[in-house]
Coordinates of C-alpha atoms in Angstrom, one line a residue:
X1151 CA 71.0 77.7 79.1
X1152 CA 71.3 79.1 82.6
X1153 CA 68.6 78.3 85.1
X1154 CA 66.2 81.0 86.2
X1155 CA 68.3 81.4 89.4
X1156 CA 70.1 84.7 89.5
X1157 CA 73.7 84.9 90.6
X1158 CA 75.7 87.8 91.9
X1159 CA 79.3 88.6 91.1
X1160 CA 81.7 85.7 91.8
X1161 CA 85.4 85.7 92.3
X1162 CA 87.5 82.5 92.8
X1163 CA 90.7 82.6 94.8
X1164 CA 92.9 79.5 94.1
X1165 CA 95.7 78.5 96.4
X1166 CA 94.2 80.5 99.3
X1167 CA 96.1 80.6 102.5
X1168 CA 96.3 82.8 105.6
X1169 CA 98.3 85.6 103.9
X1170 CA 97.8 87.0 100.4
X1171 CA 95.1 84.6 99.3
X1172 CA 92.6 85.4 102.1
X1173 CA 93.5 89.1 101.8
X1174 CA 92.5 89.0 98.1
X1175 CA 89.3 87.2 99.0
X1176 CA 88.5 89.8 101.7
X1177 CA 89.0 92.6 99.2
X1178 CA 86.7 91.1 96.7
X1179 CA 84.1 90.3 99.4
X1180 CA 84.3 93.9 100.4
X1181 CA 83.3 94.8 96.8
X1182 CA 80.3 92.6 97.0
X1183 CA 81.6 89.5 95.3
X1184 CA 80.6 86.0 96.4
X1185 CA 83.8 84.0 96.9
X1186 CA 84.9 80.6 95.8
X1187 CA 88.0 79.3 97.6
X1188 CA 90.3 76.5 96.4
X1189 CA 93.2 75.1 98.5
X1190 CA 94.3 71.7 99.8
X1191 CA 93.1 72.0 103.4
X1192 CA 89.3 71.8 103.7
X1193 CA 89.3 72.7 107.4
X1194 CA 91.1 75.9 106.7
X1195 CA 88.8 76.6 103.7
X1196 CA 85.8 76.1 106.0
X1197 CA 87.2 78.7 108.4
X1198 CA 87.9 81.2 105.7
X1199 CA 84.4 80.7 104.2
X1200 CA 82.9 81.3 107.6
X1201 CA 84.9 84.5 108.0
X1202 CA 83.9 85.8 104.6
X1203 CA 80.2 85.0 105.2
X1204 CA 80.3 87.4 108.2
X1205 CA 81.1 90.1 105.7
X1206 CA 77.7 89.5 104.1
X1207 CA 78.7 87.5 101.1
X1208 CA 78.3 83.9 100.1
X1209 CA 81.5 81.9 100.3
X1210 CA 82.3 78.3 99.6
X1211 CA 85.6 76.4 99.8
X1212 CA 86.5 73.3 98.0
X1213 CA 89.6 71.3 98.5
X1214 CA 91.9 70.6 95.5
X1215 CA 95.5 70.3 94.7
X1216 CA 96.1 72.8 92.0
X1217 CA 98.5 70.4 90.3
X1218 CA 95.6 67.9 89.8
X1219 CA 93.6 69.0 86.8
X1220 CA 90.6 66.7 87.6
X1221 CA 90.5 68.0 91.2
X1222 CA 90.6 71.6 90.0
X1223 CA 87.8 71.0 87.5
X1224 CA 85.7 69.4 90.2
X1225 CA 86.3 72.4 92.5
X1226 CA 85.2 74.8 89.7
X1227 CA 82.1 72.8 89.1
X1228 CA 81.1 72.9 92.8
X1229 CA 81.7 76.6 93.0
X1230 CA 79.8 77.3 89.8
X1231 CA 76.8 75.2 91.0
X1232 CA 76.8 76.9 94.4
X1233 CA 77.6 80.5 93.5
X1234 CA 77.2 80.8 89.8
X1235 CA 79.8 81.5 87.0
X1236 CA 82.9 83.3 88.1
X1237 CA 83.8 86.7 86.6
X1238 CA 87.2 86.9 88.4
X1239 CA 89.9 84.3 89.0

């Protein structure tokens, strides 16, 4: 059962970087989606999340190597806890 907390629309961008990944994240943020970001470099993710937050959405980045299933599961858990369930990946 979901908590009483209400969540907005959530999109997760996995493998986000300075090109296509952040461009996709910006596009969804522009449509009002809160954004979960997954990549290996936490410092870059923090910068991307700060940039997206300036667009008026919530954004969280979590470091994970996409080849490491346990790390990816952990990233999804953090994003779900912070932003709610994702409707777009």
